[in-house]
Short mmCIF file of C-alpha atoms in Angstrom, two decimals:
data_model
loop_
_atom_site.label_atom_id
_atom_site.label_comp_id
_atom_site.label_asym_id
_atom_site.label_seq_id
_atom_site.Cartn_x
_atom_site.Cartn_y
_atom_site.Cartn_z
CA UNK A 1 57.88 9.94 30.76
CA UNK A 2 59.24 11.02 34.16
CA UNK A 3 61.08 8.75 36.62
CA UNK A 4 58.04 8.53 38.93
CA UNK A 5 55.75 7.37 36.12
CA UNK A 6 58.28 4.74 35.04
CA UNK A 7 58.59 3.51 38.64
CA UNK A 8 54.79 3.28 38.96
CA UNK A 9 54.58 1.42 35.64
CA UNK A 10 57.21 -1.16 36.69
CA UNK A 11 55.60 -1.63 40.12
CA UNK A 12 52.18 -2.28 38.55
CA UNK A 13 53.72 -4.73 36.06
CA UNK A 14 55.42 -6.60 38.96
CA UNK A 15 52.09 -6.75 40.81
CA UNK A 16 50.39 -8.23 37.72
CA UNK A 17 53.11 -10.84 37.02
CA UNK A 18 52.60 -14.28 38.57
CA UNK A 19 55.52 -15.60 40.59
CA UNK A 20 56.82 -18.91 39.29
CA UNK A 21 59.97 -20.44 37.84
CA UNK A 22 59.14 -19.30 34.29
CA UNK A 23 58.69 -15.63 35.24
CA UNK A 24 61.59 -15.36 37.74
CA UNK A 25 63.96 -13.98 35.06
CA UNK A 26 61.47 -11.32 34.00
CA UNK A 27 60.77 -10.33 37.62
CA UNK A 28 64.52 -10.14 38.33
CA UNK A 29 64.93 -7.79 35.36
CA UNK A 30 62.07 -5.57 36.61
CA UNK A 31 63.54 -5.47 40.13
CA UNK A 32 66.93 -4.38 38.74
CA UNK A 33 65.30 -1.66 36.61
CA UNK A 34 63.34 -0.44 39.65
CA UNK A 35 66.53 -0.27 41.75
CA UNK A 36 68.27 1.78 39.02
CA UNK A 37 65.37 4.26 38.79
CA UNK A 38 65.27 4.62 42.58
CA UNK A 39 69.00 5.36 42.60
CA UNK A 40 68.40 8.18 40.10
CA UNK A 41 65.84 9.62 42.52
CA UNK A 42 68.32 9.51 45.42
CA UNK A 43 71.29 10.80 43.39
CA UNK A 44 70.10 12.77 40.34
CA UNK A 45 72.44 12.56 37.34
CA UNK A 46 73.05 16.34 37.39
CA UNK A 47 75.22 18.03 40.02
CA UNK A 48 74.12 17.85 43.64
CA UNK A 49 71.47 20.40 44.59
CA UNK A 50 71.73 22.56 47.67
CA UNK A 51 70.73 20.97 50.98
CA UNK A 52 67.37 21.92 52.44
CA UNK A 53 67.21 24.35 55.34
CA UNK A 54 67.95 22.69 58.66
CA UNK A 55 68.96 19.34 57.19
CA UNK A 56 72.75 19.69 57.22
CA UNK A 57 73.11 18.88 60.94
CA UNK A 58 76.72 18.41 62.06
CA UNK A 59 77.39 14.95 63.51
CA UNK A 60 78.38 15.16 67.17
CA UNK A 61 78.79 12.68 70.01
CA UNK A 62 79.41 8.93 69.92
CA UNK A 63 76.24 7.92 68.06
CA UNK A 64 73.36 9.46 66.18
CA UNK A 65 69.70 8.42 66.45
CA UNK A 66 67.02 9.56 64.03
CA UNK A 67 63.34 9.75 64.99
CA UNK A 68 61.25 8.78 61.96
CA UNK A 69 57.47 8.69 61.87
CA UNK A 70 54.31 10.07 60.40
CA UNK A 71 53.24 13.58 61.43
CA UNK A 72 51.75 13.94 64.93
CA UNK A 73 52.68 10.57 66.47
CA UNK A 74 54.57 12.23 69.33
CA UNK A 75 58.18 12.42 68.04
CA UNK A 76 58.72 15.99 69.27
CA UNK A 77 57.16 15.28 72.68
CA UNK A 78 59.41 12.22 73.07
CA UNK A 79 62.53 14.19 72.11
CA UNK A 80 61.78 17.10 74.42
CA UNK A 81 61.07 14.75 77.35
CA UNK A 82 64.21 12.67 76.67
CA UNK A 83 66.70 15.43 75.92
CA UNK A 84 65.04 18.56 77.23
CA UNK A 85 65.12 20.06 73.72
CA UNK A 86 62.24 22.23 72.68
CA UNK A 87 60.90 21.09 69.31
CA UNK A 88 57.66 22.86 68.41
CA UNK A 89 54.75 20.64 69.48
CA UNK A 90 51.15 21.06 68.35
CA UNK A 91 48.10 18.90 67.80
CA UNK A 92 47.98 19.52 64.03
CA UNK A 93 50.06 17.69 61.40
CA UNK A 94 53.46 18.86 60.04
CA UNK A 95 54.50 20.95 63.04
CA UNK A 96 58.20 20.12 62.74
CA UNK A 97 59.49 21.35 59.38
CA UNK A 98 63.28 21.10 59.85
CA UNK A 99 65.62 18.77 61.71
CA UNK A 100 65.78 19.49 65.45
CA UNK A 101 68.93 18.12 67.14
CA UNK A 102 69.20 17.22 70.81
CA UNK A 103 71.86 15.45 72.90
CA UNK A 104 71.51 13.02 75.80
CA UNK A 105 74.19 11.47 78.00
CA UNK A 106 73.59 7.83 78.77
CA UNK A 107 76.10 5.54 80.52
CA UNK A 108 78.79 8.13 79.83
CA UNK A 109 78.17 8.20 76.06
CA UNK A 110 77.08 11.36 74.27
CA UNK A 111 74.22 10.47 71.90
CA UNK A 112 72.77 12.88 69.36
CA UNK A 113 69.01 12.68 68.79
CA UNK A 114 67.47 14.06 65.60
CA UNK A 115 63.78 14.82 65.33
CA UNK A 116 63.23 14.47 61.59
CA UNK A 117 60.15 16.06 59.99
CA UNK A 118 57.13 13.80 59.46
CA UNK A 119 57.52 11.30 56.64
CA UNK A 120 54.57 11.04 54.30
CA UNK A 121 53.61 8.34 51.88
CA UNK A 122 55.61 8.81 48.69
CA UNK A 123 58.61 10.42 50.46
CA UNK A 124 61.03 8.22 48.51
CA UNK A 125 59.49 9.58 45.29
CA UNK A 126 60.30 13.15 46.32
CA UNK A 127 56.99 14.18 47.93
CA UNK A 128 57.02 16.57 50.90
CA UNK A 129 60.44 17.07 52.48
CA UNK A 130 60.71 13.27 52.54
CA UNK A 131 63.78 13.05 50.33
CA UNK A 132 65.96 15.15 52.64
CA UNK A 133 64.47 13.47 55.73
CA UNK A 134 65.48 10.03 54.54
CA UNK A 135 68.91 11.27 53.39
CA UNK A 136 69.60 12.34 57.00
CA UNK A 137 68.18 9.01 58.27
CA UNK A 138 70.85 7.20 56.17
CA UNK A 139 73.61 8.76 58.33
CA UNK A 140 72.16 7.56 61.67
CA UNK A 141 73.61 4.76 63.84
CA UNK A 142 70.10 3.75 64.96
CA UNK A 143 66.60 4.64 63.81
CA UNK A 144 63.62 5.05 66.12
CA UNK A 145 60.39 4.55 64.16
CA UNK A 146 57.74 6.24 66.27
CA UNK A 147 54.26 4.75 65.74
CA UNK A 148 50.85 5.61 67.11
CA UNK A 149 49.75 2.55 69.11
CA UNK A 150 46.20 2.86 67.75
CA UNK A 151 47.23 2.54 64.08
CA UNK A 152 50.69 0.97 64.16
CA UNK A 153 50.67 -1.66 61.43
CA UNK A 154 49.70 0.37 58.39
CA UNK A 155 52.14 3.13 59.44
CA UNK A 156 54.92 0.60 60.08
CA UNK A 157 54.54 -0.99 56.63
CA UNK A 158 54.43 2.39 54.84
CA UNK A 159 57.52 3.77 56.64
CA UNK A 160 59.49 0.55 56.03
CA UNK A 161 58.52 0.71 52.33
CA UNK A 162 59.70 4.35 52.09
CA UNK A 163 63.02 3.62 53.84
CA UNK A 164 63.68 0.51 51.75
CA UNK A 165 63.08 2.54 48.59
CA UNK A 166 65.96 4.75 49.73
CA UNK A 167 68.37 1.86 50.24
CA UNK A 168 68.00 1.67 54.05
CA UNK A 169 67.75 -1.91 55.36
CA UNK A 170 66.36 -2.15 58.90
CA UNK A 171 67.57 -4.81 61.36
CA UNK A 172 69.28 -6.76 58.56
CA UNK A 173 72.89 -7.73 58.03
CA UNK A 174 74.56 -7.26 54.63
CA UNK A 175 73.95 -10.24 52.29
CA UNK A 176 76.66 -12.90 52.35
CA UNK A 177 77.57 -12.47 48.69
CA UNK A 178 81.07 -12.12 47.25
CA UNK A 179 81.02 -9.82 44.19
CA UNK A 180 84.02 -8.79 42.07
CA UNK A 181 84.00 -7.15 38.64
CA UNK A 182 86.69 -8.16 36.15
CA UNK A 183 87.86 -7.25 32.65
CA UNK A 184 87.11 -10.53 30.86
CA UNK A 185 86.06 -14.15 31.43
CA UNK A 186 82.26 -13.83 31.56
CA UNK A 187 80.01 -14.40 34.58
CA UNK A 188 81.37 -16.97 37.01
CA UNK A 189 78.79 -18.06 39.65
CA UNK A 190 79.80 -20.17 42.65
CA UNK A 191 77.18 -21.38 45.15
CA UNK A 192 78.29 -22.74 48.52
CA UNK A 193 74.74 -23.67 49.63
CA UNK A 194 71.68 -24.79 47.58
CA UNK A 195 69.78 -21.79 46.12
CA UNK A 196 65.99 -21.55 46.04
CA UNK A 197 65.79 -18.46 43.80
CA UNK A 198 69.05 -17.49 42.10
CA UNK A 199 70.56 -19.48 39.23
CA UNK A 200 73.11 -18.56 36.54
CA UNK A 201 70.43 -17.34 34.08
CA UNK A 202 68.76 -15.03 36.61
CA UNK A 203 72.17 -13.68 37.73
CA UNK A 204 73.12 -12.98 34.10
CA UNK A 205 69.76 -11.23 33.51
CA UNK A 206 70.19 -8.94 36.55
CA UNK A 207 73.84 -8.13 35.79
CA UNK A 208 72.96 -7.61 32.10
CA UNK A 209 70.61 -4.81 33.14
CA UNK A 210 73.65 -3.10 34.76
CA UNK A 211 75.71 -3.81 31.57
CA UNK A 212 78.03 -6.11 33.54
CA UNK A 213 79.14 -9.13 31.56
CA UNK A 214 82.31 -10.12 33.45
CA UNK A 215 82.17 -10.78 37.19
CA UNK A 216 82.88 -13.36 39.89
CA UNK A 217 79.96 -14.02 42.25
CA UNK A 218 80.06 -16.24 45.34
CA UNK A 219 76.74 -17.00 47.11
CA UNK A 220 77.52 -18.10 50.69
CA UNK A 221 73.88 -18.32 51.80
CA UNK A 222 70.46 -18.83 50.19
CA UNK A 223 70.13 -15.38 48.57
CA UNK A 224 67.29 -13.57 46.83
CA UNK A 225 67.35 -11.42 43.68
CA UNK A 226 66.86 -8.30 45.86
CA UNK A 227 69.98 -9.13 47.90
CA UNK A 228 72.06 -9.54 44.72
CA UNK A 229 70.77 -6.17 43.45
CA UNK A 230 71.68 -4.58 46.84
CA UNK A 231 75.26 -5.85 46.50
CA UNK A 232 75.56 -4.67 42.87
CA UNK A 233 74.14 -1.23 43.70
CA UNK A 234 76.58 -0.92 46.62
CA UNK A 235 74.83 2.10 48.18
CA UNK A 236 72.75 0.28 50.78
CA UNK A 237 73.05 1.08 54.48
CA UNK A 238 72.21 -1.48 57.18
CA UNK A 239 70.87 0.24 60.29
CA UNK A 240 69.40 -1.27 63.48
CA UNK A 241 65.91 -0.03 64.28
CA UNK A 242 63.57 0.12 67.29
CA UNK A 243 59.82 0.55 66.83
CA UNK A 244 58.47 2.87 69.52
CA UNK A 245 54.74 2.45 70.11
CA UNK A 246 53.64 5.74 71.62
CA UNK A 247 50.40 6.71 73.45
CA UNK A 248 50.05 3.45 75.44
CA UNK A 249 47.90 5.40 77.93
CA UNK A 250 45.07 4.92 75.41
CA UNK A 251 45.04 1.07 75.41
CA UNK A 252 44.26 -1.72 77.88
CA UNK A 253 46.73 -3.87 79.86
CA UNK A 254 45.81 -6.98 77.80
CA UNK A 255 46.70 -5.18 74.55
CA UNK A 256 49.95 -4.01 76.12
CA UNK A 257 50.92 -7.61 76.96
CA UNK A 258 50.49 -8.57 73.28
CA UNK A 259 52.57 -5.58 72.09
CA UNK A 260 55.43 -6.53 74.43
CA UNK A 261 55.88 -9.81 72.52
CA UNK A 262 56.52 -8.06 69.16
CA UNK A 263 60.27 -8.10 68.28
CA UNK A 264 62.22 -4.79 68.19
CA UNK A 265 59.27 -2.95 69.84
CA UNK A 266 59.14 -0.75 72.94
CA UNK A 267 55.75 0.60 74.11
CA UNK A 268 55.97 4.02 75.79
CA UNK A 269 53.97 7.11 76.59
CA UNK A 270 55.97 10.21 75.64
CA UNK A 271 53.47 12.54 77.34
CA UNK A 272 53.48 10.73 80.71
CA UNK A 273 57.17 9.64 80.44
CA UNK A 274 56.26 5.96 80.89
CA UNK A 275 58.78 3.18 80.16
CA UNK A 276 61.66 5.49 79.18
CA UNK A 277 64.20 3.37 81.12
CA UNK A 278 63.27 0.30 79.05
CA UNK A 279 63.65 2.34 75.85
CA UNK A 280 67.09 3.66 76.85
CA UNK A 281 68.29 0.17 77.81
CA UNK A 282 67.19 -1.24 74.44
CA UNK A 283 68.75 1.75 72.67
CA UNK A 284 72.11 0.99 74.31
CA UNK A 285 71.86 -2.68 73.32
CA UNK A 286 71.08 -1.86 69.65
CA UNK A 287 73.78 0.85 69.36
CA UNK A 288 76.46 -1.73 70.27
CA UNK A 289 78.75 0.70 72.11
CA UNK A 290 81.65 -0.20 74.41
CA UNK A 291 82.92 2.07 77.21
CA UNK A 292 86.67 2.12 77.92
CA UNK A 293 88.07 4.00 80.92
CA UNK A 294 91.48 5.68 80.79
CA UNK A 295 94.06 5.40 83.56
CA UNK A 296 96.99 7.83 83.67
CA UNK A 297 100.15 6.35 85.24
CA UNK A 298 100.12 6.44 89.03
CA UNK A 299 96.54 7.75 89.21
CA UNK A 300 93.08 6.25 89.68
CA UNK A 301 91.03 5.46 86.56
CA UNK A 302 88.80 8.26 85.26
CA UNK A 303 85.28 6.77 85.54
CA UNK A 304 83.50 10.03 84.74
CA UNK A 305 84.21 10.30 80.99
CA UNK A 306 84.72 6.96 79.22
CA UNK A 307 86.07 6.67 75.68
CA UNK A 308 83.17 5.17 73.69
CA UNK A 309 83.92 2.92 70.69
CA UNK A 310 81.77 0.68 68.48
CA UNK A 311 81.59 -3.04 69.41
CA UNK A 312 83.04 -4.08 66.01
CA UNK A 313 85.94 -1.61 66.38
CA UNK A 314 87.10 -2.01 69.96
CA UNK A 315 90.77 -3.05 69.77
CA UNK A 316 93.44 -1.16 71.73
CA UNK A 317 94.46 0.51 68.42
CA UNK A 318 90.89 1.81 67.85
CA UNK A 319 90.86 3.08 71.45
CA UNK A 320 94.15 4.96 70.91
CA UNK A 321 92.92 6.47 67.61
CA UNK A 322 89.76 7.70 69.34
CA UNK A 323 91.93 9.51 71.92
CA UNK A 324 94.43 10.95 69.40
CA UNK A 325 95.89 9.83 66.08
CA UNK A 326 99.49 10.40 67.25
CA UNK A 327 99.31 8.00 70.22
CA UNK A 328 99.54 4.78 68.17
CA UNK A 329 102.93 5.86 66.70
CA UNK A 330 104.44 6.02 70.19
CA UNK A 331 102.55 2.95 71.50
CA UNK A 332 104.74 0.35 73.26
CA UNK A 333 102.13 -1.79 75.06
CA UNK A 334 98.90 -1.41 77.00
CA UNK A 335 97.97 -2.45 80.55
CA UNK A 336 94.37 -3.65 80.78
CA UNK A 337 92.13 -4.33 83.79
CA UNK A 338 88.74 -5.92 83.12
CA UNK A 339 86.87 -8.91 81.68
CA UNK A 340 88.85 -9.09 78.41
CA UNK A 341 92.04 -10.27 80.18
CA UNK A 342 92.94 -13.18 82.49
CA UNK A 343 95.30 -11.27 84.79
CA UNK A 344 94.70 -7.90 86.45
CA UNK A 345 96.45 -5.97 84.94
CA UNK A 346 97.66 -7.71 81.80
CA UNK A 347 100.18 -6.50 79.22
CA UNK A 348 98.58 -6.41 75.74
CA UNK A 349 99.44 -5.37 72.18
CA UNK A 350 97.48 -3.07 69.92
CA UNK A 351 95.46 -5.98 68.39
CA UNK A 352 93.86 -6.93 71.75
CA UNK A 353 90.03 -6.67 71.74
CA UNK A 354 88.58 -4.75 74.69
CA UNK A 355 85.31 -5.42 76.51
CA UNK A 356 82.77 -3.01 77.98
CA UNK A 357 84.08 -1.09 81.02
CA UNK A 358 87.71 -2.20 80.70
CA UNK A 359 90.38 0.11 82.13
CA UNK A 360 93.38 0.84 79.89
CA UNK A 361 96.75 2.43 80.58
CA UNK A 362 98.91 3.15 77.51
CA UNK A 363 102.69 2.82 77.89
CA UNK A 364 104.61 4.82 75.29
CA UNK A 365 108.03 4.19 73.79
CA UNK A 366 110.80 6.09 75.49
#
């Protein structure tokens, strides 16, 4: 029996099984088996096969955004209107067959946009070019899911299901679970908050499926079996996501008001270029980038080309490494102007955390 048939069999068994306390162990076991089979689909046991044509796109710029969506929802039109890149556009399905890269400059940051080929149902099971499409999506800093405003919900659910099957978690943070394998001593479970789903028996069942019989596990929040499996698998990526509802020129104002209240959504019209500024502003917010301006000694700051770093890696040391690896070895102290310091300028060490649009001057050792 092939992997796909085994996956289908497990999924149908999970659908038939009632959810209650008595069946939670059995369901946990099925979920772990499903995760293992899915991993085999992503990374076959044999050597890695050659990459598909047009999928090995070099990563450039400060961030990378992938456009994911069903065929003919307007991804290529949106990309060409945003970045001026010509991706073949036509009214029939499956026009884009390879990855089309484009670059935009926004607030001084260079952002790479990738128009990925249309995802179809069953992409995670290897249908269409879906497998390579989602593999590229895993490397993105942000995912734009482009939906047709006239049929958004069924498309949204299907795409989320395909991405989750590939270990991509949208708009989620990694589960607050401490996990450490050890040589001996059995399974040691520590819960810091009351658990509604996981108990020692269920944890042992799930880990037993991975042939792990010695581990320390700390649950720091109310966790589910899926979150524990994600931590054990260790190949999950957590990516922010914006749902773009395209073709709003085909709906009424009242419907538009309702759409605006949906979280993580931006309604646009790619053809008429409506609401692009709102989309770019939200994109900047979700990317979490910080701009730092450089100031050579005795000169004015260079406001034209900022050094762009991620919001979780924005210390003076990260800033120096982004400029050049050798700078930090000669670093004496930094002078900072901006909202991260009390005095203008202020002398700081390499551990100082910078804010957006700070100006930094690096003083080297003599």
